[in-house]
mmCIF file of C-alpha atoms in Angstrom:
data_model
loop_
_atom_site.group_PDB
_atom_site.id
_atom_site.type_symbol
_atom_site.label_atom_id
_atom_site.label_comp_id
_atom_site.label_asym_id
_atom_site.label_seq_id
_atom_site.Cartn_x
_atom_site.Cartn_y
_atom_site.Cartn_z
ATOM 1 C CA MET T 1429 89.039 -14.714 282.652
ATOM 2 C CA LYS T 1430 88.294 -12.871 279.416
ATOM 3 C CA THR T 1431 91.287 -10.587 280.074
ATOM 4 C CA ALA T 1432 93.611 -13.600 280.453
ATOM 5 C CA ARG T 1433 92.307 -15.201 277.252
ATOM 6 C CA LEU T 1434 92.677 -11.918 275.363
ATOM 7 C CA ALA T 1435 96.254 -11.512 276.586
ATOM 8 C CA MET T 1436 97.047 -15.084 275.578
ATOM 9 C CA ALA T 1437 95.518 -14.552 272.116
ATOM 10 C CA ARG T 1438 97.599 -11.420 271.595
ATOM 11 C CA LEU T 1439 100.729 -13.293 272.631
ATOM 12 C CA VAL T 1440 100.012 -16.105 270.145
ATOM 13 C CA VAL T 1441 99.384 -13.612 267.323
ATOM 14 C CA LEU T 1442 102.603 -11.732 268.126
ATOM 15 C CA PHE T 1443 104.618 -14.968 268.114
ATOM 16 C CA ALA T 1444 103.072 -16.131 264.853
ATOM 17 C CA SER T 1445 103.770 -12.808 263.166
ATOM 18 C CA THR T 1446 107.473 -13.074 263.963
ATOM 19 C CA LEU T 1447 107.642 -16.264 261.929
ATOM 20 C CA PHE T 1448 106.908 -14.307 258.760
ATOM 21 C CA ILE T 1449 109.408 -11.493 259.274
ATOM 22 C CA PRO T 1450 112.002 -11.888 256.493
ATOM 23 C CA GLY T 1451 115.574 -12.250 257.658
ATOM 24 C CA PRO T 1452 118.610 -10.690 256.019
ATOM 25 C CA ALA T 1453 119.516 -12.330 252.728
ATOM 26 C CA SER T 1454 122.874 -12.225 251.030
ATOM 27 C CA ALA T 1455 122.827 -11.163 247.392
ATOM 28 C CA GLN T 1456 125.157 -11.961 244.542
ATOM 29 C CA THR T 1457 126.872 -8.620 244.019
ATOM 30 C CA GLY T 1458 129.748 -9.528 241.734
ATOM 31 C CA ALA T 1459 132.080 -9.289 244.732
ATOM 32 C CA ALA T 1460 134.826 -11.838 245.291
ATOM 33 C CA SER T 1461 136.127 -13.728 248.316
ATOM 34 C CA LEU T 1462 139.437 -14.997 249.650
ATOM 35 C CA THR T 1463 139.912 -18.274 251.455
ATOM 36 C CA GLY T 1464 142.716 -20.599 252.478
ATOM 37 C CA ILE T 1465 144.520 -22.380 255.303
ATOM 38 C CA VAL T 1466 147.225 -20.919 257.537
ATOM 39 C CA THR T 1467 149.898 -23.358 258.747
ATOM 40 C CA ASP T 1468 153.199 -23.191 260.606
ATOM 41 C CA GLN T 1469 156.544 -24.527 259.398
ATOM 42 C CA SER T 1470 155.652 -28.063 260.478
ATOM 43 C CA GLY T 1471 152.452 -28.010 258.431
ATOM 44 C CA ALA T 1472 150.147 -27.822 261.460
ATOM 45 C CA SER T 1473 147.149 -25.501 261.223
ATOM 46 C CA VAL T 1474 147.285 -22.273 263.229
ATOM 47 C CA PRO T 1475 144.003 -20.992 264.727
ATOM 48 C CA GLY T 1476 143.329 -17.420 265.770
ATOM 49 C CA VAL T 1477 145.359 -15.792 262.992
ATOM 50 C CA THR T 1478 144.026 -12.463 261.728
ATOM 51 C CA VAL T 1479 144.242 -12.342 257.945
ATOM 52 C CA THR T 1480 143.903 -8.855 256.445
ATOM 53 C CA ALA T 1481 143.385 -8.035 252.757
ATOM 54 C CA THR T 1482 144.056 -4.377 251.911
ATOM 55 C CA ASN T 1483 142.651 -2.812 248.752
ATOM 56 C CA GLN T 1484 145.559 -1.063 247.041
ATOM 57 C CA SER T 1485 143.321 1.601 245.454
ATOM 58 C CA THR T 1486 141.357 2.633 248.535
ATOM 59 C CA ASN T 1487 143.452 1.331 251.480
ATOM 60 C CA VAL T 1488 140.266 -0.257 252.856
ATOM 61 C CA GLU T 1489 140.966 -3.402 254.886
ATOM 62 C CA PHE T 1490 138.927 -6.613 254.968
ATOM 63 C CA THR T 1491 139.716 -9.133 257.689
ATOM 64 C CA GLY T 1492 139.071 -12.732 258.606
ATOM 65 C CA VAL T 1493 140.214 -14.979 261.477
ATOM 66 C CA THR T 1494 141.295 -18.607 261.152
ATOM 67 C CA ASN T 1495 139.222 -21.241 262.952
ATOM 68 C CA GLU T 1496 140.450 -24.330 264.805
ATOM 69 C CA ALA T 1497 141.315 -25.973 261.479
ATOM 70 C CA GLY T 1498 143.391 -22.960 260.418
ATOM 71 C CA SER T 1499 140.894 -22.030 257.716
ATOM 72 C CA TYR T 1500 139.828 -18.451 257.003
ATOM 73 C CA THR T 1501 137.354 -16.789 254.648
ATOM 74 C CA ILE T 1502 137.056 -13.124 253.733
ATOM 75 C CA ALA T 1503 133.749 -12.735 251.908
ATOM 76 C CA SER T 1504 132.173 -9.907 249.861
ATOM 77 C CA VAL T 1505 135.439 -8.324 248.761
ATOM 78 C CA PRO T 1506 135.046 -5.701 245.994
ATOM 79 C CA ILE T 1507 137.063 -6.402 242.869
ATOM 80 C CA GLY T 1508 140.503 -4.858 242.783
ATOM 81 C CA VAL T 1509 144.124 -5.488 243.740
ATOM 82 C CA TYR T 1510 144.831 -6.661 247.291
ATOM 83 C CA ALA T 1511 147.866 -7.233 249.488
ATOM 84 C CA VAL T 1512 147.315 -9.892 252.163
ATOM 85 C CA LYS T 1513 149.078 -10.136 255.516
ATOM 86 C CA THR T 1514 148.772 -12.155 258.733
ATOM 87 C CA ALA T 1515 149.013 -11.247 262.407
ATOM 88 C CA ARG T 1516 149.306 -13.535 265.437
ATOM 89 C CA ALA T 1517 151.373 -13.309 268.604
ATOM 90 C CA GLY T 1518 154.457 -15.526 268.522
ATOM 91 C CA PHE T 1519 154.688 -15.553 264.717
ATOM 92 C CA LYS T 1520 156.265 -13.281 262.139
ATOM 93 C CA THR T 1521 153.959 -11.306 259.887
ATOM 94 C CA THR T 1522 153.532 -12.913 256.461
ATOM 95 C CA ALA T 1523 152.780 -10.485 253.631
ATOM 96 C CA THR T 1524 152.029 -11.160 249.972
ATOM 97 C CA LYS T 1525 152.572 -9.084 246.874
ATOM 98 C CA PRO T 1526 149.472 -7.388 245.406
ATOM 99 C CA ILE T 1527 147.036 -9.917 243.938
ATOM 100 C CA ALA T 1528 144.321 -9.102 241.399
ATOM 101 C CA VAL T 1529 140.843 -10.226 242.473
ATOM 102 C CA GLU T 1530 138.148 -10.527 239.788
ATOM 103 C CA ALA T 1531 134.359 -10.481 239.857
ATOM 104 C CA ASN T 1532 132.665 -13.541 241.410
ATOM 105 C CA GLN T 1533 136.072 -15.119 241.984
ATOM 106 C CA THR T 1534 136.989 -17.221 245.012
ATOM 107 C CA VAL T 1535 140.737 -16.780 245.494
ATOM 108 C CA ARG T 1536 142.498 -19.673 247.207
ATOM 109 C CA LEU T 1537 145.489 -18.345 249.137
ATOM 110 C CA ASP T 1538 147.248 -20.666 251.629
ATOM 111 C CA LEU T 1539 149.747 -18.980 253.949
ATOM 112 C CA LYS T 1540 152.645 -20.298 256.042
ATOM 113 C CA LEU T 1541 153.864 -18.705 259.277
ATOM 114 C CA GLU T 1542 157.285 -18.711 260.894
ATOM 115 C CA ILE T 1543 157.963 -18.412 264.613
ATOM 116 C CA GLY T 1544 159.256 -14.994 265.591
ATOM 117 C CA LEU T 1545 158.248 -11.502 266.654
ATOM 118 C CA LEU T 1546 155.127 -9.898 265.223
ATOM 119 C CA GLU T 1547 157.222 -6.899 264.157
ATOM 120 C CA GLN T 1548 159.226 -9.107 261.802
ATOM 121 C CA THR T 1549 157.755 -9.486 258.318
ATOM 122 C CA ILE T 1550 158.227 -12.214 255.717
ATOM 123 C CA GLU T 1551 157.283 -11.162 252.199
ATOM 124 C CA VAL T 1552 156.004 -13.937 249.968
ATOM 125 C CA SER T 1553 157.809 -13.145 246.727
ATOM 126 C CA SER T 1554 157.057 -16.293 244.726
ATOM 127 C CA GLU T 1555 154.725 -15.644 241.813
ATOM 128 C CA THR T 1556 151.987 -18.283 241.724
ATOM 129 C CA GLN T 1557 149.001 -18.446 239.424
ATOM 130 C CA VAL T 1558 145.724 -17.856 241.255
ATOM 131 C CA LEU T 1559 143.535 -20.810 240.296
ATOM 132 C CA GLN T 1560 139.784 -21.277 240.632
ATOM 133 C CA THR T 1561 139.701 -24.387 242.828
ATOM 134 C CA GLU T 1562 136.722 -23.671 245.095
ATOM 135 C CA ASN T 1563 133.965 -24.278 242.531
ATOM 136 C CA ALA T 1564 133.389 -25.763 239.084
ATOM 137 C CA THR T 1565 131.856 -22.687 237.453
ATOM 138 C CA VAL T 1566 132.839 -22.221 233.810
ATOM 139 C CA GLY T 1567 133.043 -18.711 232.403
ATOM 140 C CA GLU T 1568 135.225 -15.687 231.881
ATOM 141 C CA VAL T 1569 135.742 -12.196 233.247
ATOM 142 C CA ILE T 1570 135.846 -9.331 230.759
ATOM 143 C CA SER T 1571 138.297 -6.866 232.287
ATOM 144 C CA GLY T 1572 138.091 -3.118 232.407
ATOM 145 C CA THR T 1573 141.055 -2.939 230.024
ATOM 146 C CA THR T 1574 139.105 -4.928 227.429
ATOM 147 C CA LEU T 1575 136.100 -2.653 227.898
ATOM 148 C CA GLN T 1576 138.238 0.436 227.299
ATOM 149 C CA THR T 1577 140.412 -0.722 224.401
ATOM 150 C CA LEU T 1578 138.164 -2.830 222.166
ATOM 151 C CA PRO T 1579 135.965 -0.944 219.682
ATOM 152 C CA LEU T 1580 132.260 -1.088 220.578
ATOM 153 C CA ASN T 1581 129.795 -0.250 217.839
ATOM 154 C CA GLY T 1582 127.104 1.784 219.581
ATOM 155 C CA ARG T 1583 129.107 1.696 222.839
ATOM 156 C CA ASN T 1584 127.126 -1.386 223.817
ATOM 157 C CA ALA T 1585 129.249 -3.505 226.165
ATOM 158 C CA GLY T 1586 126.797 -6.390 225.822
ATOM 159 C CA GLN T 1587 128.401 -7.401 222.536
ATOM 160 C CA LEU T 1588 131.581 -8.419 224.381
ATOM 161 C CA SER T 1589 129.764 -11.517 225.672
ATOM 162 C CA LEU T 1590 130.130 -12.890 222.132
ATOM 163 C CA LEU T 1591 133.887 -13.254 222.746
ATOM 164 C CA LEU T 1592 133.269 -16.287 224.947
ATOM 165 C CA PRO T 1593 133.275 -19.868 223.635
ATOM 166 C CA GLY T 1594 129.735 -21.134 223.100
ATOM 167 C CA ALA T 1595 128.228 -17.634 222.731
ATOM 168 C CA VAL T 1596 126.782 -16.830 219.280
ATOM 169 C CA THR T 1597 124.116 -14.651 217.692
ATOM 170 C CA PRO T 1598 122.213 -14.843 214.391
ATOM 171 C CA ASN T 1599 121.834 -11.049 214.376
ATOM 172 C CA PRO T 1600 125.053 -9.134 215.179
ATOM 173 C CA GLY T 1601 123.355 -5.846 214.299
ATOM 174 C CA SER T 1602 121.091 -6.198 217.333
ATOM 175 C CA PHE T 1603 124.098 -5.505 219.577
ATOM 176 C CA THR T 1604 124.816 -2.059 218.136
ATOM 177 C CA ASN T 1605 121.997 -0.141 219.819
ATOM 178 C CA VAL T 1606 123.118 2.233 222.543
ATOM 179 C CA ARG T 1607 120.218 1.121 224.716
ATOM 180 C CA ASN T 1608 120.275 -2.664 224.678
ATOM 181 C CA PHE T 1609 116.537 -3.177 225.181
ATOM 182 C CA GLY T 1610 116.016 -5.304 222.090
ATOM 183 C CA ASP T 1611 117.338 -8.621 220.844
ATOM 184 C CA GLY T 1612 120.992 -7.929 221.673
ATOM 185 C CA ARG T 1613 121.469 -11.063 223.753
ATOM 186 C CA PRO T 1614 123.739 -14.043 223.033
ATOM 187 C CA TYR T 1615 122.693 -17.649 222.483
ATOM 188 C CA VAL T 1616 124.901 -19.527 224.957
ATOM 189 C CA ASN T 1617 125.637 -23.252 224.634
ATOM 190 C CA GLY T 1618 122.635 -23.781 222.377
ATOM 191 C CA ASN T 1619 120.129 -22.106 224.710
ATOM 192 C CA ARG T 1620 117.722 -19.386 223.633
ATOM 193 C CA GLU T 1621 118.563 -15.746 224.267
ATOM 194 C CA GLN T 1622 115.663 -15.478 226.747
ATOM 195 C CA THR T 1623 117.409 -17.890 229.147
ATOM 196 C CA ASN T 1624 120.204 -15.503 230.188
ATOM 197 C CA ASN T 1625 120.256 -13.698 233.519
ATOM 198 C CA TYR T 1626 121.560 -10.108 233.718
ATOM 199 C CA THR T 1627 122.544 -8.346 236.948
ATOM 200 C CA ILE T 1628 124.213 -5.064 237.912
ATOM 201 C CA ASP T 1629 126.065 -5.226 241.224
ATOM 202 C CA GLY T 1630 123.805 -8.120 242.179
ATOM 203 C CA VAL T 1631 120.538 -6.353 241.294
ATOM 204 C CA ASP T 1632 118.291 -8.221 238.850
ATOM 205 C CA MET T 1633 118.293 -6.384 235.514
ATOM 206 C CA ASN T 1634 115.881 -8.485 233.427
ATOM 207 C CA GLU T 1635 112.754 -7.049 231.825
ATOM 208 C CA SER T 1636 110.024 -9.274 233.218
ATOM 209 C CA ILE T 1637 107.846 -9.723 230.118
ATOM 210 C CA GLY T 1638 110.266 -10.947 227.464
ATOM 211 C CA ASN T 1639 113.499 -11.370 229.485
ATOM 212 C CA LEU T 1640 114.990 -8.402 227.682
ATOM 213 C CA VAL T 1641 117.893 -6.426 229.142
ATOM 214 C CA ALA T 1642 116.273 -3.702 231.230
ATOM 215 C CA TYR T 1643 119.392 -1.510 231.453
ATOM 216 C CA GLN T 1644 122.822 -1.648 229.858
ATOM 217 C CA PRO T 1645 125.415 0.522 231.675
ATOM 218 C CA SER T 1646 127.833 2.736 229.806
ATOM 219 C CA PRO T 1647 131.178 0.975 229.233
ATOM 220 C CA ASP T 1648 132.849 3.890 231.047
ATOM 221 C CA ALA T 1649 130.955 2.981 234.220
ATOM 222 C CA LEU T 1650 131.864 -0.721 234.182
ATOM 223 C CA ALA T 1651 134.806 -2.192 236.055
ATOM 224 C CA GLN T 1652 134.329 -5.790 234.881
ATOM 225 C CA ILE T 1653 131.760 -8.117 233.351
ATOM 226 C CA SER T 1654 131.563 -11.665 234.683
ATOM 227 C CA VAL T 1655 130.014 -14.157 232.252
ATOM 228 C CA GLU T 1656 129.304 -17.601 233.690
ATOM 229 C CA THR T 1657 128.174 -20.167 231.119
ATOM 230 C CA THR T 1658 127.703 -23.418 233.046
ATOM 231 C CA ASN T 1659 128.016 -25.140 236.448
ATOM 232 C CA TYR T 1660 126.699 -22.084 238.273
ATOM 233 C CA ALA T 1661 126.771 -21.802 242.041
ATOM 234 C CA ALA T 1662 123.470 -22.292 243.872
ATOM 235 C CA ASP T 1663 122.984 -18.550 244.403
ATOM 236 C CA THR T 1664 123.393 -17.717 240.712
ATOM 237 C CA GLY T 1665 121.237 -20.389 239.104
ATOM 238 C CA ASN T 1666 117.670 -20.086 237.779
ATOM 239 C CA VAL T 1667 118.734 -19.938 234.119
ATOM 240 C CA ALA T 1668 119.920 -22.317 231.409
ATOM 241 C CA GLY T 1669 121.989 -19.824 229.413
ATOM 242 C CA ALA T 1670 124.558 -17.415 230.808
ATOM 243 C CA VAL T 1671 124.745 -15.454 234.063
ATOM 244 C CA ILE T 1672 126.056 -12.022 233.007
ATOM 245 C CA SER T 1673 127.068 -9.885 235.996
ATOM 246 C CA ASN T 1674 127.937 -6.245 235.367
ATOM 247 C CA VAL T 1675 130.117 -4.747 238.097
ATOM 248 C CA LEU T 1676 130.240 -0.945 238.302
ATOM 249 C CA LYS T 1677 133.356 1.011 239.157
ATOM 250 C CA SER T 1678 133.813 2.212 242.714
ATOM 251 C CA GLY T 1679 135.795 5.073 244.168
ATOM 252 C CA ALA T 1680 139.541 5.115 244.711
ATOM 253 C CA ASN T 1681 142.147 7.393 246.239
ATOM 254 C CA ARG T 1682 143.286 8.540 242.789
ATOM 255 C CA PHE T 1683 141.195 11.074 240.867
ATOM 256 C CA SER T 1684 140.335 9.949 237.351
ATOM 257 C CA GLY T 1685 137.976 10.872 234.550
ATOM 258 C CA ASN T 1686 137.537 10.663 230.810
ATOM 259 C CA VAL T 1687 136.197 12.584 227.847
ATOM 260 C CA PHE T 1688 135.005 11.064 224.588
ATOM 261 C CA GLU T 1689 133.201 12.090 221.429
ATOM 262 C CA PHE T 1690 130.545 9.733 220.101
ATOM 263 C CA TYR T 1691 130.052 10.161 216.367
ATOM 264 C CA ARG T 1692 127.976 7.930 214.076
ATOM 265 C CA ASN T 1693 127.285 8.602 210.420
ATOM 266 C CA SER T 1694 126.114 6.257 207.677
ATOM 267 C CA ALA T 1695 128.735 7.752 205.348
ATOM 268 C CA MET T 1696 131.334 5.831 207.350
ATOM 269 C CA ASP T 1697 129.524 2.470 207.061
ATOM 270 C CA ALA T 1698 130.607 -0.251 204.674
ATOM 271 C CA ASN T 1699 128.298 -1.442 201.921
ATOM 272 C CA SER T 1700 126.257 -4.590 202.533
ATOM 273 C CA TRP T 1701 127.261 -7.920 201.035
ATOM 274 C CA THR T 1702 124.152 -8.124 198.881
ATOM 275 C CA ASN T 1703 124.690 -4.632 197.453
ATOM 276 C CA ASN T 1704 128.298 -5.420 196.626
ATOM 277 C CA ARG T 1705 127.236 -8.636 194.894
ATOM 278 C CA SER T 1706 124.810 -6.750 192.644
ATOM 279 C CA SER T 1707 127.138 -3.743 192.222
ATOM 280 C CA ALA T 1708 124.582 -1.501 193.883
ATOM 281 C CA ALA T 1709 125.376 1.609 195.899
ATOM 282 C CA LYS T 1710 124.875 1.806 199.637
#
């Protein structure tokens, strides 16, 4: 009897412990997604279509399959340039020109199929603007080109957040430190600088005591910076200011590198306004 009760108690404990095992959780990584509806020439939805997005830098493919409503979603796509094509028996292959996909973007791409052999390909040549229609998030993406070409005092990419509407600072000099562990944070839409949320590839990068920036990557390592200022998605909330997502560069099939010289000297600085007003030297 005692053996049966002991076995039952162990079974209950084992079952209860499984209730507290954490399941896999999806993180906000700065990756994008593609979604849309696939239809035939009559406008009817086509289920079972394999939609493939191929990264033009790495040749890595990401696939999705349309459901009964003809809708597909390809989630967690790294930023980059993608060519999209379809495949389904009885229909010609539809292929698009390369499309740029930005950080945290949901690209809406509806495709139309024509009846024919799978070996036949229809290239979608019309140039259409990719619009953000899947959510109401307001913000901007700072591209890698902007990171490389704009001058950065102190090589601190955090100061580029001040380019967005609604982002200001009472102390521009706080953004010139190489290691942005001080007050170099923007005031967004009237909120305090402590109310921003910083991430790197989806990893929380906020210093827990004063909401300072725990780590600011080198601008050479950044592919894009996504700055969301309002109407955040449910998985990027928790703040009143901005959600600033740093996305690091990933590998590609083409070898690349850079060399730079970082030189700072007070002899190259301009005089302050107050010194100029009183005709004083620097």
